XYZ file of C-alpha atoms in Angstrom:
568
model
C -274.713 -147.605 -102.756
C -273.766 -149.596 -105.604
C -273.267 -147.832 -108.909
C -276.170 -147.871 -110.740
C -275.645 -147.703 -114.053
C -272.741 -150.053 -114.255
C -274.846 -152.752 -112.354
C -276.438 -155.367 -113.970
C -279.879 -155.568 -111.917
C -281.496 -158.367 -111.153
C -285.496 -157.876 -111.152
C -287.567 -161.063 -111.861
C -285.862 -164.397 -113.436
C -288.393 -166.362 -114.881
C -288.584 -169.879 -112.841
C -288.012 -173.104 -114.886
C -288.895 -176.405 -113.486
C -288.983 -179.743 -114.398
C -291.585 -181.721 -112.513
C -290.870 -185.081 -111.931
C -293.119 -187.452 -109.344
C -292.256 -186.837 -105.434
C -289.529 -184.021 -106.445
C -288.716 -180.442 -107.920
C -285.439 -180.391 -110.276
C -284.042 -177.182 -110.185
C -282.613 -175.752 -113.548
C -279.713 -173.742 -113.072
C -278.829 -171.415 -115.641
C -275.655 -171.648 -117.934
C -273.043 -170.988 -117.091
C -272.453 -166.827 -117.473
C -275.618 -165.725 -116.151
C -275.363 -166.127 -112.473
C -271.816 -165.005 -112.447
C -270.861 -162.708 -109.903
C -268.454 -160.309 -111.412
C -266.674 -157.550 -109.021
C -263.084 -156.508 -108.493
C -261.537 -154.577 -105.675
C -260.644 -150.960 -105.974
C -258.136 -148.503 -104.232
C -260.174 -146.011 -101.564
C -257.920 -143.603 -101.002
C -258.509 -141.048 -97.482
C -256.115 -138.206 -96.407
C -254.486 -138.794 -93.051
C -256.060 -135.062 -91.749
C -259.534 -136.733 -92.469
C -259.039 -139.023 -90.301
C -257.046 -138.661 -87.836
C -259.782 -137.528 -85.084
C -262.875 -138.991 -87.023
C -264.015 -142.374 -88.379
C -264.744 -142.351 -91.972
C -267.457 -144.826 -93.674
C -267.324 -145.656 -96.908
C -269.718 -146.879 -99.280
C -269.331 -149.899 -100.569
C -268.946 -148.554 -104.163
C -265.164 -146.817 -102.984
C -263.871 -150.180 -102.606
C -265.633 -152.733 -104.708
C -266.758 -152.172 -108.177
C -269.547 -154.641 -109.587
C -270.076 -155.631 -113.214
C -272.926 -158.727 -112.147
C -274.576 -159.059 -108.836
C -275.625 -162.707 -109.345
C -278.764 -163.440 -108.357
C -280.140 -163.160 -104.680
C -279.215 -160.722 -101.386
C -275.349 -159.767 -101.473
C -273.660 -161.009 -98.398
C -269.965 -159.341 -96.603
C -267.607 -160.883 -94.727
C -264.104 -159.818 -94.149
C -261.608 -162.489 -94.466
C -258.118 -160.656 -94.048
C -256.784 -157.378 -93.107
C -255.990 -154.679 -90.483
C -258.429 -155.033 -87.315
C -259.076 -151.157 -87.950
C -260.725 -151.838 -91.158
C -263.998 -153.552 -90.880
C -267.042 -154.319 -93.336
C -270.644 -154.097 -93.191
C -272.134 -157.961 -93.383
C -275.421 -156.543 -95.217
C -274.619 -153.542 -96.920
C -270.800 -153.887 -97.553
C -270.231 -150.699 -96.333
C -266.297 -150.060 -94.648
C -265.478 -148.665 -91.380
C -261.682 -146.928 -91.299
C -261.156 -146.315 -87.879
C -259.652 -142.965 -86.801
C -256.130 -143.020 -85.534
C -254.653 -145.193 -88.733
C -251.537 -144.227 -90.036
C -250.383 -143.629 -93.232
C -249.779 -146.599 -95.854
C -251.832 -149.189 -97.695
C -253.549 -151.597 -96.399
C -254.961 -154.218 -98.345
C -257.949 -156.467 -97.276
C -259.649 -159.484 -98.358
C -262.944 -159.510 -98.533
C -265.549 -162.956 -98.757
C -268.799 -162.011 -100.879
C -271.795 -164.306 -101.915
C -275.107 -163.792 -104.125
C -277.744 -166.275 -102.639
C -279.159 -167.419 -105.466
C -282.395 -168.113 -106.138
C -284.665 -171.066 -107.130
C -283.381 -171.423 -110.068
C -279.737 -170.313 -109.556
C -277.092 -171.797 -107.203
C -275.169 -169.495 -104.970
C -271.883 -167.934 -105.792
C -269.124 -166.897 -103.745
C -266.172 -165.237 -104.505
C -262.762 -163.578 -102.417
C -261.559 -160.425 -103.772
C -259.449 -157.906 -103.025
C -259.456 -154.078 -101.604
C -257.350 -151.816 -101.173
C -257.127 -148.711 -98.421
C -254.425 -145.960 -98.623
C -253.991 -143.825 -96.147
C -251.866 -141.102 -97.567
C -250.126 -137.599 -96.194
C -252.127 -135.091 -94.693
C -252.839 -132.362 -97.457
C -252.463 -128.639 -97.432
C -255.715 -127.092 -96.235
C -257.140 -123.327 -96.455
C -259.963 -121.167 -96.582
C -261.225 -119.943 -99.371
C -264.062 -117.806 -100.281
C -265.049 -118.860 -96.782
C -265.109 -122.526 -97.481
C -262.723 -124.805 -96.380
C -260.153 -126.327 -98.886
C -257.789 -128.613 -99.408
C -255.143 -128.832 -102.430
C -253.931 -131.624 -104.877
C -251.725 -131.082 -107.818
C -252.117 -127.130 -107.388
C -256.058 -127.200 -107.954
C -257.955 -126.116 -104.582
C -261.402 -127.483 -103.751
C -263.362 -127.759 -101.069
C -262.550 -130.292 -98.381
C -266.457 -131.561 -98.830
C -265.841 -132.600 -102.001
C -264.117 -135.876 -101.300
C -260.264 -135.835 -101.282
C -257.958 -136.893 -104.643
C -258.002 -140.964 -104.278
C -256.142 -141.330 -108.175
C -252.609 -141.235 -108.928
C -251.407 -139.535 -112.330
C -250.509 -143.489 -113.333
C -253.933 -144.498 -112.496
C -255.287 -141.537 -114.583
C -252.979 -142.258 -117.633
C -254.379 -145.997 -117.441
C -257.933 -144.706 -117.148
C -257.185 -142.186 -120.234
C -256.257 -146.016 -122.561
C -259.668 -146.677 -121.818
C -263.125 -146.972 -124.179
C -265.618 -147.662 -121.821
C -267.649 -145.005 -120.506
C -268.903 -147.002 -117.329
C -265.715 -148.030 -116.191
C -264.448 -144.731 -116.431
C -267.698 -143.478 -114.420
C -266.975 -146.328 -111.784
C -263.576 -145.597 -111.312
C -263.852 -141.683 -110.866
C -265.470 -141.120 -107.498
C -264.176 -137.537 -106.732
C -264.772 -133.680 -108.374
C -260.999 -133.239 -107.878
C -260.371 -136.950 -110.108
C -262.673 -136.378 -112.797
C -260.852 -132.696 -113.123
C -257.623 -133.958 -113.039
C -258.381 -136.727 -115.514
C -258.830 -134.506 -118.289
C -256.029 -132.215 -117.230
C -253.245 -135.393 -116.836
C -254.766 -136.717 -120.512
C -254.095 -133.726 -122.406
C -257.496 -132.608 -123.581
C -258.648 -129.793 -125.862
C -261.402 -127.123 -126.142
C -263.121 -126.678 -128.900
C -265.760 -124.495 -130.322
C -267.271 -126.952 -132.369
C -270.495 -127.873 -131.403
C -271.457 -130.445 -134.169
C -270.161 -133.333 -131.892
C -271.168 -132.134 -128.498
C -271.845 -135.426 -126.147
C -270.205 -136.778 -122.691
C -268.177 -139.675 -125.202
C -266.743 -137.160 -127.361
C -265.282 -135.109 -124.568
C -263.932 -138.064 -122.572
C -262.772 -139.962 -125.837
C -262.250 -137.899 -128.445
C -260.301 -135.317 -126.045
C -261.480 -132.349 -127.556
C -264.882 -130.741 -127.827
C -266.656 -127.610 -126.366
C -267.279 -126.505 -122.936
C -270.624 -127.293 -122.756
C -269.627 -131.325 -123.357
C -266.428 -130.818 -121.033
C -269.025 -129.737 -118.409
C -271.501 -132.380 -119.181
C -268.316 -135.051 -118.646
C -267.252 -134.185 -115.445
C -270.515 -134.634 -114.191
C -271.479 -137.491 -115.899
C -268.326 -139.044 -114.494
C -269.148 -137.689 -110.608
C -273.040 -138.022 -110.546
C -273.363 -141.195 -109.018
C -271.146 -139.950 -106.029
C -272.981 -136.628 -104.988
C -276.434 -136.404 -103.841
C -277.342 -134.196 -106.733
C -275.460 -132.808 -109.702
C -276.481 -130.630 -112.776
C -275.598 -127.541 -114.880
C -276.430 -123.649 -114.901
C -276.088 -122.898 -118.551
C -276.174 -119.018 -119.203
C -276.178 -117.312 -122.688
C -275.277 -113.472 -122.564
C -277.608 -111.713 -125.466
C -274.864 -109.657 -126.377
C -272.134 -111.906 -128.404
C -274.200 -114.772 -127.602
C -271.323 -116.821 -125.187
C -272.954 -119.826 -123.401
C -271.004 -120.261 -120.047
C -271.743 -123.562 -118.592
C -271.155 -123.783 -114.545
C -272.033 -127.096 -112.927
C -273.159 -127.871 -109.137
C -272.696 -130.782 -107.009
C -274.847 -130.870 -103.804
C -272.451 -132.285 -101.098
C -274.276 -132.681 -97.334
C -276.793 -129.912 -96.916
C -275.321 -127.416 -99.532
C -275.303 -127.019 -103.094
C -271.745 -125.977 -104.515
C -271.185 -124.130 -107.456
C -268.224 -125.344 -110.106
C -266.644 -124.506 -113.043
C -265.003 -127.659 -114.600
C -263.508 -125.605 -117.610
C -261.493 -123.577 -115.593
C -260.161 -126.554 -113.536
C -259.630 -128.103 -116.616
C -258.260 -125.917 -119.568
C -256.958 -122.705 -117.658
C -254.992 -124.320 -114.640
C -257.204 -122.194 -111.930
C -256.144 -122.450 -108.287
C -259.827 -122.821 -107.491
C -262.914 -125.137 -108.031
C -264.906 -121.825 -109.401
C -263.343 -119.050 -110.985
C -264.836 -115.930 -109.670
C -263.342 -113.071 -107.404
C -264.422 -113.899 -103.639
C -266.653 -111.618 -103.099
C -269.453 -114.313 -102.433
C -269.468 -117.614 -101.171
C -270.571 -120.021 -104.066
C -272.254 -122.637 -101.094
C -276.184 -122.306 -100.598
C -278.437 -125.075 -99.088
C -280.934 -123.731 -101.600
C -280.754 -124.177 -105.748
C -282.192 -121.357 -106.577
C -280.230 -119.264 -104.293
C -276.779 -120.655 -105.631
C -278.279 -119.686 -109.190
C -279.023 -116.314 -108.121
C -275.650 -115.965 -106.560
C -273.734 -117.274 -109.911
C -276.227 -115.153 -112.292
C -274.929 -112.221 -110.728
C -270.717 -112.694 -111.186
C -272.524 -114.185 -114.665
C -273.583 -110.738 -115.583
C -270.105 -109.147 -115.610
C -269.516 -110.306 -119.035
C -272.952 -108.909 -120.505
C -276.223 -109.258 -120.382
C -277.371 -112.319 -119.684
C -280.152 -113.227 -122.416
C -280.970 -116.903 -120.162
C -280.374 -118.961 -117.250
C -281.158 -122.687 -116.658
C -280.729 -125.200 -114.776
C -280.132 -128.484 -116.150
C -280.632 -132.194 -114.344
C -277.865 -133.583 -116.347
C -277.479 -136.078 -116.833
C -279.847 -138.281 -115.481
C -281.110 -141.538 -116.955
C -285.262 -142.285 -116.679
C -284.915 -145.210 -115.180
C -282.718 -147.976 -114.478
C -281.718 -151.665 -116.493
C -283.879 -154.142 -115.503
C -282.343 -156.808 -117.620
C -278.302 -158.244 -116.749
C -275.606 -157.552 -119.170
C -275.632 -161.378 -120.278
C -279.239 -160.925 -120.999
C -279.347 -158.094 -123.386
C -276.443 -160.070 -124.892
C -278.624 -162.858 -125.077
C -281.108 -161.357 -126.610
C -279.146 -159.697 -128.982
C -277.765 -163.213 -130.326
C -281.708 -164.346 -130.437
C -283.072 -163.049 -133.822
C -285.877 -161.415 -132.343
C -288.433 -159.705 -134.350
C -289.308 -156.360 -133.169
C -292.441 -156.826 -131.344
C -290.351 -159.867 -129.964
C -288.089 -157.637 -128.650
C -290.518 -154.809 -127.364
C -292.367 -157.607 -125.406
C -289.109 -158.553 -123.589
C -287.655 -154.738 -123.248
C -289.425 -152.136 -120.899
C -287.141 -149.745 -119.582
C -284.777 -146.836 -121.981
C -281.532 -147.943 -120.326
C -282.225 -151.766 -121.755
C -283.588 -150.508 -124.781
C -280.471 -148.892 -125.485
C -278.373 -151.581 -124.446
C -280.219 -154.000 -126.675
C -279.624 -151.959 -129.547
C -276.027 -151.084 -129.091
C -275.246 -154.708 -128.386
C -276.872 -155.483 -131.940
C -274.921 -153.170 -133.606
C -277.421 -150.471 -134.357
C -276.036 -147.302 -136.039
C -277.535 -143.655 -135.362
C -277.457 -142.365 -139.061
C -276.859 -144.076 -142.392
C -280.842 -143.403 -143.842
C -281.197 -139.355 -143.797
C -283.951 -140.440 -146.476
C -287.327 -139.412 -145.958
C -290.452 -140.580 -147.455
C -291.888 -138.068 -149.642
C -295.352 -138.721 -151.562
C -298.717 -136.987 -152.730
C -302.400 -136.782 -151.115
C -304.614 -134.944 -152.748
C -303.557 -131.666 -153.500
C -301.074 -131.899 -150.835
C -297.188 -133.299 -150.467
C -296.566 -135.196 -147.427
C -293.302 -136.679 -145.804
C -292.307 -138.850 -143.027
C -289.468 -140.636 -141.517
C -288.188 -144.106 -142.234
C -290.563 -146.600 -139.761
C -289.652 -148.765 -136.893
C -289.891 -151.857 -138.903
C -287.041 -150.688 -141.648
C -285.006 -149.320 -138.886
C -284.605 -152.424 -136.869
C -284.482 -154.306 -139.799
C -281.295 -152.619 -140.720
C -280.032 -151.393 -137.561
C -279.666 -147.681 -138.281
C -281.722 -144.730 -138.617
C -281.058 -140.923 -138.630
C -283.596 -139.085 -136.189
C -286.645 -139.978 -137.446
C -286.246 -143.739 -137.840
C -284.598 -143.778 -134.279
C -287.421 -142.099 -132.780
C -289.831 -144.626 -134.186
C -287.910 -147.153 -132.996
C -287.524 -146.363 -129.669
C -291.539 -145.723 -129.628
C -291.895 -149.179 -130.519
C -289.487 -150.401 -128.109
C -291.049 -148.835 -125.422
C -294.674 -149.360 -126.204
C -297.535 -149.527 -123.388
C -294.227 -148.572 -120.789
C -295.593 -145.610 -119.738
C -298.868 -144.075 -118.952
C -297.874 -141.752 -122.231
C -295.629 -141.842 -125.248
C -294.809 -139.670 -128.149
C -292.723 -137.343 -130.551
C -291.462 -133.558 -130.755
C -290.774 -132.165 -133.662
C -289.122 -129.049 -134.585
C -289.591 -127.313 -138.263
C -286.781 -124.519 -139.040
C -285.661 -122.741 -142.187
C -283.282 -125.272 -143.022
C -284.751 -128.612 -142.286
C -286.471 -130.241 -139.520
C -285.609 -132.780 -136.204
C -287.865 -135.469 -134.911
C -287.246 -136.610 -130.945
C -289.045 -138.487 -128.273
C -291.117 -137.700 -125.019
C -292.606 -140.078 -122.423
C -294.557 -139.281 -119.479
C -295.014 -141.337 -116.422
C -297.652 -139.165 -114.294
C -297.185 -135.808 -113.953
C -293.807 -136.506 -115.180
C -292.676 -135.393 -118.729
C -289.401 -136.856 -119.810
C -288.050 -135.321 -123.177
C -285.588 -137.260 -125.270
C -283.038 -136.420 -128.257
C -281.807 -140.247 -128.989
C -280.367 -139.117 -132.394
C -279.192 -135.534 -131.900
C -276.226 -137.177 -129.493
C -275.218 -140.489 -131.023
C -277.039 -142.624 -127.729
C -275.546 -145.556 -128.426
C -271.745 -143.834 -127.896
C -273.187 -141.623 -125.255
C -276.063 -143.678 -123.785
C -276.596 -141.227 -120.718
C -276.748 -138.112 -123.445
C -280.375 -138.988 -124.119
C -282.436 -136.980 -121.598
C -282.722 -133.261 -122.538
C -285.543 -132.240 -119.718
C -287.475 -133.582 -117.038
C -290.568 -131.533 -116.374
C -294.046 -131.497 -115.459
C -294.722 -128.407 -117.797
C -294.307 -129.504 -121.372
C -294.085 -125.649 -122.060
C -290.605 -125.467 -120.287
C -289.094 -127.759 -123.024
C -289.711 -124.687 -125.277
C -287.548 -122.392 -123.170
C -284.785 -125.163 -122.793
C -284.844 -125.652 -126.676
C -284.869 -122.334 -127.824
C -281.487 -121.677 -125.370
C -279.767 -124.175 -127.213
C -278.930 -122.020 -130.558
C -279.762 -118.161 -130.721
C -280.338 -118.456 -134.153
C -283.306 -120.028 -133.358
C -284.511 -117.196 -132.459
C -283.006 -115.160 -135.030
C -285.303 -114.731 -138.632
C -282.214 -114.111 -140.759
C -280.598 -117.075 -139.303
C -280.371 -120.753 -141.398
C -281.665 -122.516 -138.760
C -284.435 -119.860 -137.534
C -287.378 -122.027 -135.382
C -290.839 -121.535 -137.258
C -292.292 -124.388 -134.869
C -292.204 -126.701 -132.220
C -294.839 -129.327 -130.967
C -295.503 -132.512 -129.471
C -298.544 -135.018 -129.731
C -299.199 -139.005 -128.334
C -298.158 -141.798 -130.386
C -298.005 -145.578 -128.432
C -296.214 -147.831 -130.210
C -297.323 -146.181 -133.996
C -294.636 -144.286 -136.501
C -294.561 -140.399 -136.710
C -297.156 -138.727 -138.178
C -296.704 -137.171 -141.544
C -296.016 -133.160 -141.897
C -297.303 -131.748 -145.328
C -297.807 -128.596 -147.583
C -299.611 -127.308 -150.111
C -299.806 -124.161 -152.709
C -301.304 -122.291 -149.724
C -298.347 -123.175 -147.465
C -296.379 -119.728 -146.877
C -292.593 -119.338 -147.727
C -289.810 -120.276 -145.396
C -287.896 -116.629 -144.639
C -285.312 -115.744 -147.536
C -286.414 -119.142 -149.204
C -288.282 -119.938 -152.480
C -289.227 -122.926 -150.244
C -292.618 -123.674 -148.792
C -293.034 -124.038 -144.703
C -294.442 -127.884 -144.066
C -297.294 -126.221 -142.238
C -299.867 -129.257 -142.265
C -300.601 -132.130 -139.985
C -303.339 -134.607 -139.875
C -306.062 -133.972 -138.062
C -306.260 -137.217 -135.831
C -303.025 -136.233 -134.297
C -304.240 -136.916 -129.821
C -303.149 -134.679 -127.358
C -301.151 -132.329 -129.567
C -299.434 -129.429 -127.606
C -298.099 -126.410 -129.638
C -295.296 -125.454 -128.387
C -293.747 -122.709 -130.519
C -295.585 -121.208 -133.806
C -294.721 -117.494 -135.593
C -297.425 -115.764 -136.169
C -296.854 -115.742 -140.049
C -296.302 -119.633 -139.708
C -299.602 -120.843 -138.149
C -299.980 -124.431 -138.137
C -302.973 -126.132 -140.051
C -304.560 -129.178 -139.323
C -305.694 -131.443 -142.490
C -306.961 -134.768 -143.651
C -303.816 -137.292 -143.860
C -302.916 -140.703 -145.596
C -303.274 -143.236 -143.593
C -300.346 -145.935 -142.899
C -301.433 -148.152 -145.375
C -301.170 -145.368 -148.102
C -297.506 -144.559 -147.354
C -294.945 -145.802 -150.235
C -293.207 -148.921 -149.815
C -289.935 -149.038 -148.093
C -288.313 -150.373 -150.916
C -284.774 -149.198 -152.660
C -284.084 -146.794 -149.830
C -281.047 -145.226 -150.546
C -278.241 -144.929 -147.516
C -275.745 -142.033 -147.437
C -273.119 -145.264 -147.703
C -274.470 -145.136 -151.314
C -275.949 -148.513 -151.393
C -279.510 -149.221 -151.449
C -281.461 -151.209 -149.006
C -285.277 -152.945 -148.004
């Protein structure tokens, strides 16, 4: 299977024709947006994988595609050893067993269709096969292994295919899709970081997939998130087991990679940072392979448990995009270019990955306006976040003006859409959920910058909105902790299609926030649909009361940015 999130999909083209008596006139696009953009890549397999067995490989281990064109993909080989052959349909190579060691390189024909209103496109390119010596192999904790640059792993895995001057080159890169579409291995994306010289850090202020595989140093919950990020289009499942131990509060984060029929358990940071001779860093005293989940949770929880007490345990889908692109790269570019306004743009975008796309292609900023909109009602003070319609208009927003944004975006694209918000001792964070059936989807777009780490976005997929709780509350014990700055006195969620947040508010009878002379925003209007409490302390109930409406709100006039400049 193709990569998915580097490819740009084609769904529906809008027809265009130009009647004319007696005959159709078909009007190709220009020139750009029925390219067919793909370039050949090095599949590497060890000689002792194949020297009894046939090995298939998918087609994205040879070719990687930027633009499908338009139409059904068509293979043919052109050139190269008669033991290497290609799938007409689905691209897919056959290495016959028995080949010897070397490179072979093979050329290989490919064609998009077209479609009625785009010509078809063929182009030759280039692959590459190496064969190379048969590795060191070994069991251990009763799983077969095989060895590359001193770092064992198990044979299921997928052998190295990356020299260290291929990883260097990777390292000069910026993109964060061609890295993911060049890294096809566990034992790659490990050695990546190891060959480029990165750091851990326990700074958590910057924690996203970009700053680990950019900035080269970050904490081990990012490092984690990285290595999968750049491996989860190559397994059949990947995710983390975060665990916090309640008694100095260290969160461990183990991934797994589901390989065949059986979930492994892995610990990237150890590969990474502390040069360990396995792909998990635990005494062998169990074997870290389980065709269930939960069981392989169990099994980790346990070694887990020899540091202290282990306060949680989850497992994470991460990270996993909703949905996929709909529109090509040259379209989001196009539209871009197109001065849309934003209902314009919301009529043309239906899916988070294009959303995204759009707005990181127009040069939209997460931050720059941490300004809120504070005014009076009554007897009561009310605030909000910076709308939709300011945000686009400037192209940046801190949390709450994202949020709105992306509601807007996304309006009438699901069967449900709407905001979380979180009220602590020290300020306050505004996010997104949608829901598509049973299906909740719960989104931070602000928290990690999304348009550096546009896969970052997703913080839980569940049916129970209640679970979200759990998951947030694990992210910083002093959330849990009253004496802490950032203590949690609330937590909910509630439907808004397409409208800006609703306001929070307080009044004289509005209790204090702990060890502040600070009221608790414990208001919010009464109109609010489907609201779901999340968290509440008991001595911070929430109270429902009689809001502004929009039209009541101040202008969005003379806003000030933290650049120091003022904008409308």
């Amino acid at each position: 299977m193709v990569k998915k999130r580097l490819l740009a999909i084609i769904t529906m083209i809008v027809m265009v024709f130009a009647m004319a008596p007696l005959s159709l006139n078909i009007a190709y696009a220009e020139p750009g947006d029925n390219d067919l953009a793909v370039t050949g890549k090095v599949a590497v397999i060890n000689r002792s994988l194949i020297k009894k067995k046939t090995r298939k490989l998918d087609v994205s281990r040879v070719l990687s595609f930027y633009n499908e064109g338009n139409g059904e993909l068509a293979f043919s080989k052109v050139k190269g050893n008669k033991k290497i052959t290609i799938n007409k349909t689905s691209g897919q190579v056959k290495v016959s067993k028995g080949l010897k060691t070397g490179t072979y390189p093979v050329i290989v024909s490919i064609t998009a269709a077209g479609d009625d209103s785009h010509s078809a496109v063929t182009k030759e390119v280039t692959f590459k096969v190496r064969i190379t010596k048969a590795l060191k192999t070994k069991k251990i904790m009763g799983i077969s292994c095989i060895s590359k640059d001193g770092f064992w792993f198990p044979k299921a895995f997928g052998e190295a295919e990356l020299t260290k001057t291929e990883l260097l080159e990777l390292g000069q890169s910026q993109d964060i899709e061609y890295l993911q579409s060049s890294i096809n291995t566990y034992a790659d994306a490990i050695r990546f970081f190891r060959v480029n010289g990165h750091e851990e850090s326990y700074d958590r202020a910057n924690e996203s997939v970009y700053s680990a595989l950019f900035d080269r140093k970050t904490n081990r919950r990012s490092f984690c998130k990285a290595v999968l990020y750049l491996i989860s289009d190559d397994y059949a499942d990947t995710g983390m087991m975060t665990y916090i131990n309640s008694d100095d509060t260290d969160n461990r984060c183990l991934g797994y990679l589901k390989k065949g029929s059986y979930y492994y358990a892995i610990d990237p940071l150890d590969g990474i940072f502390y040069n360990s001779k396995r792909w998990i860093g635990f005494l062998p005293s169990a074997k870290y392979m389980k065709k269930d989940l939960a069981d392989l949770n169990d099994i980790v929880k346990s070694h887990i448990k020899e540091i202290g007490p282990i306060a949680t345990a989850n497992v994470e889908k991460y990270p996993r995009p909703i949905d996929e692109p709909l529109l090509t790269s040259a379209q989001i570019r196009e539209l871009a270019a197109s001065d849309l306004t934003l209902d314009q743009a919301a009529a043309k975008i239906s899916t988070v990955s294009d959303a995204l796309s759009f707005l990181k292609e127009s040069g939209y900023v997460v931050g720059k306006f941490s300004y809120n909109r504070n005014f009076y009602y009554g007897n009561s003070e009310w605030v909000t976040g910076l709308s939709a319609d300011f945000t686009y208009r400037n192209l940046a927003g801190s949390c709450g003006g994202t949020s709105n944004l992306l509601n807007r975006l996304l309006k009438d694209d699901f069967d449900e859409e709407g905001y979380v918000e979180m009220r602590s001792t020290d300020g306050g964070h505004y996010m997104n959920y949608f829901k598509r059936g049973d299906t909740y989807y719960f989104c931070d777009f602000a928290g990690i910058d999304s348009m550096k780490d546009p896969f970052s976005y997703l913080d839980l997929e569940t049916t129970d909105p209640q679970e979200f709780r759990d998951y947030f509350l694990s992210l910083e014990p002093g959330y849990d902790d009253i004496n802490a700055p950032e203590y949690l006195l609330n937590l909910f969620m509630y439907a808004k299609n397409g409208e800006d947040l609703a306001p929070c508010g307080r009044d004289g009878n509005s209790p204090f926030k702990p060890n502040t002379q600070s009221r608790f925003p414990d208001l919010y209007p009464n109109d609010l649909e489907n609201l779901i409490i999340l968290l509440h302390r008991d001595d911070y109930p929430m109270r429902s009361a009689g809001a502004p409406g929009y039209d009541l709100w101040p202008a969005e006039t003379h806003i000030p940015g933290d650049d120091g400049n003022y904008y409308d």
